[in-house]
């Protein structure tokens, strides 16, 4: 007798275990917050009982989607800068004039925790409505310990309120705050001696990140941040080689980083080092698009080296004001030439890996029961569509979220 708390039938399943891992006319059994069974419906037999049975009405079930890189907790917006960039100003010009990240820092420092939560919740809700069940949220718009902590608390709170599993990342090394103008090493001292230990002591961060770039922090400063994170037992990530080759992907690999993100200017040496360390490459089509970048991330070299590739929204007010992960799947195929299979693995199994999570990203026995239901004829359709929302239901850690159509029965 197979006994489940939840049984989902009339479904096609893409397990993402190998390739798509497609099983047509499948069923998924859930016990507690874990997947207990997945396979062809016929293999389940008739000797089965379930507290709740849900029909997918012929839709596809994928692992709950994972957005592994966002900055979605912030105040204000920067539409004015986007207009200025279209009129010829560069991102770096605007940053040098005290705009850019600094503008969002001013607004975020001034906002109360409630205001920050209220402004940011629609961004998380938009991702959740698309079948996203895990989201990484970075700080980085406070640039002082108190405001970084405020951002991270709001991130955790939003997750609890939206029923989405939020992983938090401390990104105090995002930009140089005005009060440290011309004193970047002093600021990094402060981040390493005060901010990282204080945030770690409060248990507010699951990882530490840094922006290693000519308009942000040097390779040596980034290395100091990594060492301070390691002292607190926190894994690291880096915004690497986005606007120039800072050799920061190789630095990330040297520290066994979970991921190196952006990578438009990463060298072959950086890619080889990532392949050796198992560091995941996170590519960000939204920032590439909004900055009207022309240098593509080295997808072929990453693929040939066997580096796992993940995709995310990089949701932020400056370079990627987007709250659709599925649109990023489409753009990663069209702009970066990932295959639809690679792109969907980029928001499931590889995205989980970029967050150091082994318990999700695939549909397999023992894994967290995060599932997303899509009204599509085949998995590639999620990459083929531009816009629109094909999600028809989610299950989060075994709990049924919004679900289209009738519950089949309660027995
Ligand atoms: N790289 C980016 O593209 C964002 N942060 C980073 O390190 C930009 C963030 C912003 O402009 O607000
Ligand atoms: Fe980012």
CSV table of C-alpha atoms and ligand atoms in Angstrom, one decimal:
chain,number,residue,atom,x,y,z
A,1,UNK,CA,0.0,0.0,0.0
A,2,UNK,CA,1.4,3.4,-1.1
A,3,UNK,CA,0.1,6.0,1.4
A,4,UNK,CA,0.7,9.7,0.8
A,5,UNK,CA,-0.5,13.0,2.3
A,6,UNK,CA,-0.7,14.4,-1.3
A,7,UNK,CA,-1.0,12.7,-4.6
A,8,UNK,CA,-0.8,14.7,-7.9
A,9,UNK,CA,-2.1,12.9,-11.0
A,10,UNK,CA,-3.0,13.7,-14.6
A,11,UNK,CA,0.4,15.3,-15.0
A,12,UNK,CA,3.5,15.3,-17.2
A,13,UNK,CA,6.6,15.7,-15.1
A,14,UNK,CA,10.0,17.2,-15.9
A,15,UNK,CA,12.1,15.9,-13.0
A,16,UNK,CA,15.3,17.8,-14.2
A,17,UNK,CA,17.4,14.9,-12.8
A,18,UNK,CA,19.1,14.3,-16.2
A,19,UNK,CA,18.3,16.7,-19.0
A,20,UNK,CA,14.6,17.4,-18.7
A,21,UNK,CA,13.9,14.0,-17.1
A,22,UNK,CA,10.5,14.0,-18.8
A,23,UNK,CA,7.9,11.4,-17.7
A,24,UNK,CA,4.5,11.6,-19.5
A,25,UNK,CA,1.3,10.6,-17.8
A,26,UNK,CA,3.0,10.6,-14.4
A,27,UNK,CA,2.1,11.0,-10.8
A,28,UNK,CA,3.9,12.5,-7.8
A,29,UNK,CA,3.4,11.3,-4.2
A,30,UNK,CA,4.3,13.6,-1.3
A,31,UNK,CA,4.7,12.8,2.4
A,32,UNK,CA,5.1,15.7,4.7
A,33,UNK,CA,7.4,18.2,3.1
A,34,UNK,CA,9.2,15.6,0.9
A,35,UNK,CA,8.6,13.9,-2.4
A,36,UNK,CA,8.0,10.2,-1.7
A,37,UNK,CA,7.3,8.9,-5.2
A,38,UNK,CA,7.5,10.0,-8.8
A,39,UNK,CA,7.0,7.9,-12.0
A,40,UNK,CA,4.5,6.8,-14.7
A,41,UNK,CA,1.0,6.7,-13.2
A,42,UNK,CA,0.7,3.1,-14.3
A,43,UNK,CA,3.6,2.1,-12.1
A,44,UNK,CA,1.8,3.3,-9.0
A,45,UNK,CA,-0.8,0.6,-9.3
A,46,UNK,CA,-4.2,0.8,-7.6
A,47,UNK,CA,-3.2,0.0,-4.0
A,48,UNK,CA,-2.6,3.6,-3.1
A,49,UNK,CA,-4.1,6.0,-0.6
A,50,UNK,CA,-3.8,9.8,-0.2
A,51,UNK,CA,-5.3,12.4,2.1
A,52,UNK,CA,-5.5,14.8,-0.8
A,53,UNK,CA,-5.5,14.1,-4.6
A,54,UNK,CA,-4.9,16.9,-7.0
A,55,UNK,CA,-5.3,16.8,-10.8
A,56,UNK,CA,-2.9,18.6,-13.1
A,57,UNK,CA,-5.5,18.3,-15.9
A,58,UNK,CA,-2.7,17.4,-18.3
A,59,UNK,CA,-0.4,20.2,-17.4
A,60,UNK,CA,3.4,19.9,-16.7
A,61,UNK,CA,5.0,19.7,-13.3
A,62,UNK,CA,8.5,21.1,-12.8
A,63,UNK,CA,10.5,21.5,-9.7
A,64,UNK,CA,9.6,24.8,-8.0
A,65,UNK,CA,11.6,27.5,-9.8
A,66,UNK,CA,14.6,29.1,-8.0
A,67,UNK,CA,15.7,32.7,-8.5
A,68,UNK,CA,19.3,32.5,-7.2
A,69,UNK,CA,20.3,36.2,-7.5
A,70,UNK,CA,18.2,39.2,-6.6
A,71,UNK,CA,18.5,42.6,-4.9
A,72,UNK,CA,14.7,42.9,-4.6
A,73,UNK,CA,14.5,44.6,-1.2
A,74,UNK,CA,15.1,48.4,-1.8
A,75,UNK,CA,13.3,51.7,-1.8
A,76,UNK,CA,12.6,54.1,-4.7
A,77,UNK,CA,13.2,53.5,-8.4
A,78,UNK,CA,15.7,54.7,-10.9
A,79,UNK,CA,13.6,55.2,-14.1
A,80,UNK,CA,15.1,58.6,-14.5
A,81,UNK,CA,18.6,57.1,-14.8
A,82,UNK,CA,17.4,54.6,-17.4
A,83,UNK,CA,16.1,57.6,-19.4
A,84,UNK,CA,19.5,59.3,-19.0
A,85,UNK,CA,21.3,56.2,-20.2
A,86,UNK,CA,19.2,56.1,-23.3
A,87,UNK,CA,20.1,59.7,-23.8
A,88,UNK,CA,23.8,58.8,-23.8
A,89,UNK,CA,25.0,58.8,-20.2
A,90,UNK,CA,26.8,55.7,-19.0
A,91,UNK,CA,26.1,53.6,-15.9
A,92,UNK,CA,29.6,54.6,-14.6
A,93,UNK,CA,29.0,58.3,-15.4
A,94,UNK,CA,25.8,58.3,-13.3
A,95,UNK,CA,27.5,56.4,-10.4
A,96,UNK,CA,30.5,58.9,-10.4
A,97,UNK,CA,28.0,61.8,-10.1
A,98,UNK,CA,26.5,60.2,-6.9
A,99,UNK,CA,23.6,58.5,-8.7
A,100,UNK,CA,23.3,54.8,-9.3
A,101,UNK,CA,23.6,52.5,-6.3
A,102,UNK,CA,24.2,55.6,-4.0
A,103,UNK,CA,20.7,57.0,-4.9
A,104,UNK,CA,19.1,53.7,-3.9
A,105,UNK,CA,21.2,53.7,-0.7
A,106,UNK,CA,19.8,57.1,0.3
A,107,UNK,CA,16.2,56.0,-0.3
A,108,UNK,CA,16.7,52.7,1.5
A,109,UNK,CA,18.4,54.2,4.5
A,110,UNK,CA,15.5,56.7,4.8
A,111,UNK,CA,12.8,54.0,4.6
A,112,UNK,CA,11.2,52.4,7.6
A,113,UNK,CA,11.3,48.6,7.8
A,114,UNK,CA,7.5,48.6,7.1
A,115,UNK,CA,7.9,50.9,4.1
A,116,UNK,CA,10.7,48.8,2.7
A,117,UNK,CA,8.6,45.6,3.1
A,118,UNK,CA,5.6,47.2,1.4
A,119,UNK,CA,7.6,48.5,-1.5
A,120,UNK,CA,9.4,45.2,-2.0
A,121,UNK,CA,6.6,42.7,-1.5
A,122,UNK,CA,5.1,43.1,-5.1
A,123,UNK,CA,8.5,42.1,-6.6
A,124,UNK,CA,8.6,38.9,-4.6
A,125,UNK,CA,4.9,38.2,-5.2
A,126,UNK,CA,5.4,38.6,-9.0
A,127,UNK,CA,8.1,35.9,-8.8
A,128,UNK,CA,6.0,33.6,-6.7
A,129,UNK,CA,3.0,33.9,-9.1
A,130,UNK,CA,5.3,32.4,-11.8
A,131,UNK,CA,6.0,29.3,-9.9
A,132,UNK,CA,9.2,30.5,-8.1
A,133,UNK,CA,9.4,28.8,-4.6
A,134,UNK,CA,13.0,29.7,-3.6
A,135,UNK,CA,14.5,33.2,-3.9
A,136,UNK,CA,17.9,34.6,-2.9
A,137,UNK,CA,17.8,38.2,-1.7
A,138,UNK,CA,20.9,40.3,-1.2
A,139,UNK,CA,21.4,43.4,0.9
A,140,UNK,CA,23.7,46.0,-0.5
A,141,UNK,CA,21.7,49.2,-0.4
A,142,UNK,CA,22.5,50.1,3.2
A,143,UNK,CA,26.3,50.1,3.3
A,144,UNK,CA,26.3,50.4,7.0
A,145,UNK,CA,25.7,47.6,9.5
A,146,UNK,CA,22.2,48.8,10.7
A,147,UNK,CA,20.7,49.3,7.3
A,148,UNK,CA,22.2,46.1,5.8
A,149,UNK,CA,20.6,44.3,8.8
A,150,UNK,CA,17.3,46.1,8.1
A,151,UNK,CA,17.3,44.9,4.5
A,152,UNK,CA,18.1,41.3,5.5
A,153,UNK,CA,15.4,41.2,8.2
A,154,UNK,CA,12.9,42.5,5.6
A,155,UNK,CA,14.0,39.9,3.1
A,156,UNK,CA,13.3,37.1,5.7
A,157,UNK,CA,10.0,38.7,6.7
A,158,UNK,CA,8.8,38.8,3.0
A,159,UNK,CA,9.6,35.2,2.6
A,160,UNK,CA,7.6,34.2,5.6
A,161,UNK,CA,4.6,36.4,4.5
A,162,UNK,CA,4.7,35.2,0.9
A,163,UNK,CA,5.3,31.5,1.7
A,164,UNK,CA,8.5,31.6,-0.5
A,165,UNK,CA,11.8,30.2,0.9
A,166,UNK,CA,14.2,33.2,1.0
A,167,UNK,CA,17.9,32.8,1.2
A,168,UNK,CA,19.7,35.9,2.3
A,169,UNK,CA,23.1,37.2,1.2
A,170,UNK,CA,25.1,40.1,2.8
A,171,UNK,CA,26.4,42.4,0.0
A,172,UNK,CA,27.8,45.2,2.1
A,173,UNK,CA,30.7,45.4,-0.4
A,174,UNK,CA,28.4,46.6,-3.2
A,175,UNK,CA,29.5,50.2,-3.5
A,176,UNK,CA,31.5,52.8,-1.5
A,177,UNK,CA,29.2,54.8,0.7
A,178,UNK,CA,29.5,58.6,0.5
A,179,UNK,CA,30.9,58.9,4.1
A,180,UNK,CA,33.9,56.8,3.0
A,181,UNK,CA,34.6,58.7,-0.3
A,182,UNK,CA,38.2,58.1,-1.3
A,183,UNK,CA,38.7,55.6,1.6
A,184,UNK,CA,37.7,52.2,0.1
A,185,UNK,CA,40.2,50.3,2.2
A,186,UNK,CA,38.8,51.9,5.4
A,187,UNK,CA,35.3,50.9,4.4
A,188,UNK,CA,36.4,47.3,3.7
A,189,UNK,CA,38.0,47.3,7.2
A,190,UNK,CA,34.7,48.3,8.6
A,191,UNK,CA,32.8,45.7,6.6
A,192,UNK,CA,35.3,42.9,7.6
A,193,UNK,CA,35.7,43.9,11.3
A,194,UNK,CA,32.1,45.1,12.1
A,195,UNK,CA,29.4,44.4,9.5
A,196,UNK,CA,30.2,40.7,8.6
A,197,UNK,CA,30.7,39.6,12.3
A,198,UNK,CA,27.6,41.5,13.4
A,199,UNK,CA,25.3,40.1,10.7
A,200,UNK,CA,26.7,36.6,11.3
A,201,UNK,CA,26.1,36.9,15.0
A,202,UNK,CA,22.4,37.8,14.3
A,203,UNK,CA,22.2,34.8,11.8
A,204,UNK,CA,20.8,37.2,9.2
A,205,UNK,CA,22.8,35.9,6.2
A,206,UNK,CA,23.3,32.6,4.5
A,207,UNK,CA,26.2,33.8,2.4
A,208,UNK,CA,28.4,36.9,1.7
A,209,UNK,CA,28.8,38.6,-1.8
A,210,UNK,CA,31.0,41.4,-3.2
A,211,UNK,CA,31.0,43.6,-6.3
A,212,UNK,CA,34.5,43.2,-7.8
A,213,UNK,CA,34.7,45.9,-10.5
A,214,UNK,CA,36.6,49.0,-11.4
A,215,UNK,CA,33.6,51.2,-10.2
A,216,UNK,CA,33.3,49.2,-7.0
A,217,UNK,CA,36.0,47.1,-5.2
A,218,UNK,CA,39.4,45.7,-6.2
A,219,UNK,CA,40.3,42.0,-6.3
A,220,UNK,CA,42.4,42.5,-3.1
A,221,UNK,CA,39.5,44.1,-1.3
A,222,UNK,CA,37.2,41.3,-2.4
A,223,UNK,CA,39.6,38.8,-1.1
A,224,UNK,CA,39.6,40.5,2.3
A,225,UNK,CA,35.8,40.2,2.3
A,226,UNK,CA,36.0,36.5,1.4
A,227,UNK,CA,38.5,35.9,4.3
A,228,UNK,CA,36.2,37.7,6.8
A,229,UNK,CA,33.2,35.6,5.6
A,230,UNK,CA,35.2,32.4,5.9
A,231,UNK,CA,36.1,33.4,9.5
A,232,UNK,CA,32.3,33.4,10.2
A,233,UNK,CA,31.8,30.1,8.4
A,234,UNK,CA,29.7,31.8,5.6
A,235,UNK,CA,30.0,30.7,2.0
A,236,UNK,CA,30.8,33.3,-0.6
A,237,UNK,CA,29.6,34.6,-4.0
A,238,UNK,CA,30.9,37.4,-6.2
A,239,UNK,CA,29.7,39.8,-8.9
A,240,UNK,CA,32.5,38.8,-11.2
A,241,UNK,CA,34.0,40.3,-14.4
A,242,UNK,CA,30.7,42.2,-15.3
A,243,UNK,CA,32.1,45.3,-16.9
A,244,UNK,CA,35.8,44.3,-17.2
A,245,UNK,CA,38.1,41.3,-16.6
A,246,UNK,CA,38.9,41.7,-12.9
A,247,UNK,CA,40.1,38.1,-12.7
A,248,UNK,CA,37.4,37.7,-10.0
A,249,UNK,CA,35.9,34.5,-11.3
A,250,UNK,CA,39.3,32.8,-10.6
A,251,UNK,CA,39.4,34.4,-7.1
A,252,UNK,CA,35.9,33.0,-6.5
A,253,UNK,CA,37.1,29.6,-7.5
A,254,UNK,CA,40.1,29.8,-5.2
A,255,UNK,CA,37.8,30.4,-2.3
A,256,UNK,CA,35.4,27.6,-3.4
A,257,UNK,CA,32.6,30.1,-3.9
A,258,UNK,CA,29.1,28.9,-4.4
A,259,UNK,CA,28.8,31.0,-7.6
A,260,UNK,CA,30.4,33.7,-9.7
A,261,UNK,CA,27.8,35.9,-11.3
A,262,UNK,CA,27.6,38.0,-14.6
A,263,UNK,CA,30.9,36.8,-16.2
A,264,UNK,CA,30.7,38.8,-19.4
A,265,UNK,CA,34.5,39.5,-19.3
A,266,UNK,CA,35.7,36.3,-17.7
A,267,UNK,CA,38.9,34.7,-19.0
A,268,UNK,CA,39.5,31.1,-20.0
A,269,UNK,CA,41.7,30.8,-16.8
A,270,UNK,CA,38.7,31.9,-14.8
A,271,UNK,CA,36.5,29.3,-16.4
A,272,UNK,CA,39.0,26.5,-15.9
A,273,UNK,CA,39.3,27.5,-12.2
A,274,UNK,CA,35.5,27.4,-11.8
A,275,UNK,CA,35.3,24.0,-13.5
A,276,UNK,CA,37.9,22.7,-11.0
A,277,UNK,CA,36.2,24.2,-7.9
A,278,UNK,CA,32.6,23.4,-8.8
A,279,UNK,CA,31.7,27.1,-8.6
A,280,UNK,CA,28.4,27.7,-10.5
A,281,UNK,CA,28.2,30.3,-13.3
A,282,UNK,CA,25.2,32.6,-12.8
A,283,UNK,CA,24.4,34.5,-16.0
A,284,UNK,CA,22.1,37.6,-15.9
A,285,UNK,CA,20.2,38.4,-19.1
A,286,UNK,CA,18.2,41.2,-17.6
A,287,UNK,CA,21.3,43.3,-16.7
A,288,UNK,CA,22.9,42.5,-20.1
A,289,UNK,CA,19.7,43.8,-21.8
A,290,UNK,CA,19.1,46.9,-19.7
A,291,UNK,CA,22.7,48.0,-19.9
A,292,UNK,CA,22.6,47.3,-23.7
A,293,UNK,CA,25.7,45.3,-23.2
A,294,UNK,CA,27.4,43.8,-26.3
A,295,UNK,CA,29.9,41.4,-24.7
A,296,UNK,CA,28.2,38.1,-24.2
A,297,UNK,CA,29.1,35.8,-21.3
A,298,UNK,CA,31.3,32.9,-22.5
A,299,UNK,CA,28.5,30.3,-22.7
A,300,UNK,CA,30.3,27.9,-25.1
A,301,UNK,CA,33.5,27.9,-23.0
A,302,UNK,CA,31.5,27.3,-19.8
A,303,UNK,CA,29.5,24.5,-21.5
A,304,UNK,CA,32.7,22.9,-22.8
A,305,UNK,CA,34.4,23.1,-19.4
A,306,UNK,CA,31.4,21.5,-17.7
A,307,UNK,CA,30.7,24.5,-15.5
A,308,UNK,CA,27.0,24.4,-14.3
A,309,UNK,CA,25.1,27.5,-15.5
A,310,UNK,CA,22.3,29.1,-13.6
A,311,UNK,CA,20.1,32.0,-14.6
A,312,UNK,CA,18.4,34.7,-12.5
A,313,UNK,CA,16.6,38.0,-12.7
A,314,UNK,CA,19.2,40.0,-10.8
A,315,UNK,CA,16.1,42.1,-9.8
A,316,UNK,CA,17.5,45.5,-8.9
A,317,UNK,CA,16.5,49.2,-9.6
A,318,UNK,CA,19.6,50.1,-11.6
A,319,UNK,CA,20.6,47.4,-14.1
A,320,UNK,CA,17.8,44.8,-14.0
A,321,UNK,CA,14.3,46.1,-13.0
A,322,UNK,CA,12.6,42.8,-13.8
A,323,UNK,CA,10.4,40.5,-11.8
A,324,UNK,CA,9.9,37.6,-14.3
A,325,UNK,CA,12.3,34.7,-14.0
A,326,UNK,CA,10.6,32.9,-16.9
A,327,UNK,CA,11.3,35.9,-19.1
A,328,UNK,CA,15.0,35.4,-18.2
A,329,UNK,CA,14.7,31.8,-19.4
A,330,UNK,CA,13.5,33.1,-22.7
A,331,UNK,CA,16.2,35.8,-22.9
A,332,UNK,CA,19.0,33.4,-21.9
A,333,UNK,CA,18.1,31.3,-24.9
A,334,UNK,CA,17.6,34.2,-27.4
A,335,UNK,CA,20.4,36.5,-26.2
A,336,UNK,CA,23.0,34.1,-24.7
A,337,UNK,CA,22.2,31.0,-26.9
A,338,UNK,CA,21.5,28.5,-24.0
A,339,UNK,CA,19.3,25.6,-25.1
A,340,UNK,CA,15.8,25.5,-23.5
A,341,UNK,CA,16.9,22.5,-21.5
A,342,UNK,CA,20.0,24.3,-20.2
A,343,UNK,CA,17.9,27.4,-19.4
A,344,UNK,CA,15.3,25.4,-17.4
A,345,UNK,CA,18.1,23.6,-15.5
A,346,UNK,CA,19.5,27.1,-14.9
A,347,UNK,CA,16.4,28.0,-12.8
A,348,UNK,CA,16.1,24.6,-11.1
A,349,UNK,CA,18.9,22.2,-10.4
A,350,UNK,CA,21.8,24.6,-11.2
A,351,UNK,CA,20.2,27.5,-9.3
A,352,UNK,CA,19.8,25.3,-6.2
A,353,UNK,CA,23.5,24.5,-6.5
A,354,UNK,CA,24.4,28.2,-6.8
A,355,UNK,CA,22.7,28.6,-3.3
A,356,UNK,CA,24.5,25.5,-1.9
A,357,UNK,CA,21.1,23.7,-1.6
A,358,UNK,CA,21.1,19.9,-2.2
A,359,UNK,CA,17.5,19.3,-1.2
A,360,UNK,CA,15.7,20.9,-4.2
A,361,UNK,CA,15.8,21.8,-7.8
A,362,UNK,CA,14.8,18.2,-9.0
A,363,UNK,CA,11.7,16.1,-8.5
A,364,UNK,CA,13.0,13.0,-6.9
A,365,UNK,CA,12.2,10.9,-3.7
A,366,UNK,CA,13.6,12.6,-0.6
A,367,UNK,CA,13.8,16.1,-2.1
A,368,UNK,CA,11.8,19.0,-0.8
A,369,UNK,CA,8.3,18.9,-2.3
A,370,UNK,CA,8.5,22.2,-4.2
A,371,UNK,CA,6.5,21.9,-7.4
A,372,UNK,CA,5.3,24.3,-10.1
A,373,UNK,CA,2.5,23.5,-12.5
A,374,UNK,CA,2.6,25.0,-16.0
A,375,UNK,CA,0.0,24.9,-18.8
A,376,UNK,CA,2.4,24.1,-21.6
A,377,UNK,CA,2.5,21.4,-24.2
A,378,UNK,CA,6.2,20.7,-23.5
A,379,UNK,CA,8.9,22.1,-21.3
A,380,UNK,CA,10.7,24.1,-24.1
A,381,UNK,CA,7.5,26.2,-24.4
A,382,UNK,CA,8.5,28.0,-21.2
A,383,UNK,CA,11.6,29.3,-23.1
A,384,UNK,CA,9.7,29.9,-26.3
A,385,UNK,CA,7.0,32.3,-24.8
A,386,UNK,CA,8.0,35.9,-24.4
A,387,UNK,CA,6.0,37.2,-21.4
A,388,UNK,CA,2.7,35.9,-20.1
A,389,UNK,CA,2.3,33.6,-17.1
A,390,UNK,CA,1.7,29.8,-17.8
A,391,UNK,CA,1.9,28.9,-14.1
A,392,UNK,CA,-1.3,27.2,-12.9
A,393,UNK,CA,-0.3,26.2,-9.4
A,394,UNK,CA,2.4,25.5,-6.8
A,395,UNK,CA,3.2,23.2,-4.0
A,396,UNK,CA,5.7,24.5,-1.4
A,397,UNK,CA,7.3,22.1,1.0
A,398,UNK,CA,4.3,19.8,0.5
A,399,UNK,CA,1.8,22.6,1.2
A,400,UNK,CA,-0.6,23.3,-1.7
A,401,UNK,CA,-0.5,26.9,-2.8
A,402,UNK,CA,-2.8,28.5,-5.4
A,403,UNK,CA,-4.0,25.6,-7.7
A,404,UNK,CA,-6.2,26.0,-10.8
A,405,UNK,CA,-9.3,23.9,-11.1
A,406,UNK,CA,-11.0,21.5,-8.7
A,407,UNK,CA,-9.3,19.5,-6.0
A,408,UNK,CA,-10.0,16.0,-7.2
A,409,UNK,CA,-11.1,14.6,-3.9
A,410,UNK,CA,-10.4,14.3,-0.2
A,411,UNK,CA,-10.4,10.6,0.9
B,1,LIG,N1,26.0,44.8,-10.6
B,1,LIG,C1,24.9,45.2,-11.1
B,1,LIG,O1,24.5,45.2,-12.2
B,1,LIG,C2,24.0,45.7,-9.9
B,1,LIG,N2,24.9,45.5,-8.8
B,1,LIG,C3,26.0,45.0,-9.2
B,1,LIG,O2,26.9,44.7,-8.5
B,1,LIG,C4,23.6,47.1,-10.1
B,1,LIG,C5,22.9,47.6,-8.9
B,1,LIG,C6,22.3,49.0,-9.0
B,1,LIG,O3,22.6,49.7,-10.0
B,1,LIG,O4,21.4,49.3,-8.2
B,2,LIG,FE1,23.4,41.5,-8.9
